[in-house]
């Protein structure tokens, strides 16, 4: 099983809503990532979890709140978002976040639209 | 300030010919480079990588060349096939930061049959 599964695939929310994006992997990876990708732009790193601890926060606004309940799951809680937060949110995982160079395994992404 | 640049937004190639996708970087701390391929409505998938101690890595139809002095790498696809049509992202990481990848903006490759 080499899959990273993201749900939902599409999400439309208002600026006052609270929603969550979910990511799951069963490859035994201990590093998990959230990336944000806007149209015609590269994926931009938001957060890295290493061994279920937040190791990198790329100065992301607090309206995005990550959570790693266990080594297989990664959530991104969304609250009071702005229309400019509309983007494709990609989850990725790899064996660990440092010491070994390797590829990230990406999910298909969650397409978020904020009205 | 983009540390990884793919200056060609798109490339069109005839089936059977060579596709060459280019990537430049500015951060001299980068020591590992990867190419990802992305189809519409899918996440990026890993294609090939190269460490800074090498200048070439080959995997089937795909070869990546690294020129450290020019801070330039390229991906060669020979022969190109219509199924190769996708967005190709160049990515880089610095050893001290492990797998924190920095991506280029991508190049859309269209292979015409």
PDB file of C-alpha atoms in Angstrom, chain A residues 33 35 37 40-45 48 56 58 88 90 94-109 111, chain B residues 2 4 31-32 34 36 38 41-46 49 87 89 93-106 108:
ATOM      1  CA  UNK A  33       3.462  17.350   5.391  1.00  0.00           C
ATOM      2  CA  UNK A  35       1.472  21.817   1.164  1.00  0.00           C
ATOM      3  CA  UNK A  37      -0.836  24.968  -4.153  1.00  0.00           C
ATOM      4  CA  UNK A  40      -0.053  27.879 -11.878  1.00  0.00           C
ATOM      5  CA  UNK A  41       2.161  28.114  -8.758  1.00  0.00           C
ATOM      6  CA  UNK A  42       4.459  25.572  -7.099  1.00  0.00           C
ATOM      7  CA  UNK A  43       3.350  23.681  -3.998  1.00  0.00           C
ATOM      8  CA  UNK A  44       4.311  25.701  -0.921  1.00  0.00           C
ATOM      9  CA  UNK A  45       5.169  24.028   2.356  1.00  0.00           C
ATOM     10  CA  UNK A  48       5.808  19.305   8.779  1.00  0.00           C
ATOM     11  CA  UNK A  56       8.103  23.034  10.883  1.00  0.00           C
ATOM     12  CA  UNK A  58       6.211  28.020   7.696  1.00  0.00           C
ATOM     13  CA  UNK A  88      -5.381  22.758  -3.573  1.00  0.00           C
ATOM     14  CA  UNK A  90      -1.722  18.511  -0.635  1.00  0.00           C
ATOM     15  CA  UNK A  94       7.989  10.114   3.827  1.00  0.00           C
ATOM     16  CA  UNK A  95      10.048   7.850   6.068  1.00  0.00           C
ATOM     17  CA  UNK A  96      11.398  10.666   8.207  1.00  0.00           C
ATOM     18  CA  UNK A  97      11.988  14.342   7.764  1.00  0.00           C
ATOM     19  CA  UNK A  98      15.760  14.417   7.878  1.00  0.00           C
ATOM     20  CA  UNK A  99      18.812  12.217   7.640  1.00  0.00           C
ATOM     21  CA  UNK A 100      17.585  10.305   4.628  1.00  0.00           C
ATOM     22  CA  UNK A 101      16.904  11.975   1.310  1.00  0.00           C
ATOM     23  CA  UNK A 102      13.925  10.456  -0.337  1.00  0.00           C
ATOM     24  CA  UNK A 103      10.847  11.262  -2.240  1.00  0.00           C
ATOM     25  CA  UNK A 104       7.635  12.493  -0.726  1.00  0.00           C
ATOM     26  CA  UNK A 105       4.500  10.495  -1.438  1.00  0.00           C
ATOM     27  CA  UNK A 106       1.628  12.835  -2.182  1.00  0.00           C
ATOM     28  CA  UNK A 107      -2.097  12.445  -1.906  1.00  0.00           C
ATOM     29  CA  UNK A 108      -4.436  13.644  -4.640  1.00  0.00           C
ATOM     30  CA  UNK A 109      -5.178  16.830  -2.754  1.00  0.00           C
ATOM     31  CA  UNK A 111      -9.573  21.339  -3.529  1.00  0.00           C
TER      32      UNK A 111
ATOM     33  CA  UNK B   2      11.975  31.700  -5.861  1.00  0.00           C
ATOM     34  CA  UNK B   4      13.875  26.873  -7.683  1.00  0.00           C
ATOM     35  CA  UNK B  31      22.148  18.863  -2.257  1.00  0.00           C
ATOM     36  CA  UNK B  32      19.308  16.681  -3.438  1.00  0.00           C
ATOM     37  CA  UNK B  34      13.925  15.496  -7.570  1.00  0.00           C
ATOM     38  CA  UNK B  36       7.803  15.025  -9.912  1.00  0.00           C
ATOM     39  CA  UNK B  38       1.532  15.581 -11.994  1.00  0.00           C
ATOM     40  CA  UNK B  41      -6.786  15.866 -10.463  1.00  0.00           C
ATOM     41  CA  UNK B  42      -3.928  13.803  -9.028  1.00  0.00           C
ATOM     42  CA  UNK B  43      -1.153  14.527  -6.566  1.00  0.00           C
ATOM     43  CA  UNK B  44       2.453  14.811  -7.757  1.00  0.00           C
ATOM     44  CA  UNK B  45       4.228  11.469  -8.186  1.00  0.00           C
ATOM     45  CA  UNK B  46       7.949  10.975  -7.853  1.00  0.00           C
ATOM     46  CA  UNK B  49      16.142  12.099  -8.241  1.00  0.00           C
ATOM     47  CA  UNK B  87       3.073  18.965 -15.463  1.00  0.00           C
ATOM     48  CA  UNK B  89       7.920  19.896 -11.141  1.00  0.00           C
ATOM     49  CA  UNK B  93      16.191  20.057  -0.601  1.00  0.00           C
ATOM     50  CA  UNK B  94      19.139  20.942   1.631  1.00  0.00           C
ATOM     51  CA  UNK B  95      20.648  18.162   3.712  1.00  0.00           C
ATOM     52  CA  UNK B  96      20.329  20.105   6.938  1.00  0.00           C
ATOM     53  CA  UNK B  97      16.602  20.440   6.353  1.00  0.00           C
ATOM     54  CA  UNK B  98      16.071  16.875   5.214  1.00  0.00           C
ATOM     55  CA  UNK B  99      12.988  16.349   3.153  1.00  0.00           C
ATOM     56  CA  UNK B 100      11.663  19.899   3.223  1.00  0.00           C
ATOM     57  CA  UNK B 101      11.241  20.198  -0.526  1.00  0.00           C
ATOM     58  CA  UNK B 102      11.199  23.494  -2.395  1.00  0.00           C
ATOM     59  CA  UNK B 103       9.359  23.255  -5.692  1.00  0.00           C
ATOM     60  CA  UNK B 104       9.617  25.065  -8.995  1.00  0.00           C
ATOM     61  CA  UNK B 105       6.501  26.418 -10.689  1.00  0.00           C
ATOM     62  CA  UNK B 106       6.278  23.479 -13.093  1.00  0.00           C
ATOM     63  CA  UNK B 108       3.504  21.616 -18.822  1.00  0.00           C
TER      64      UNK B 108
END
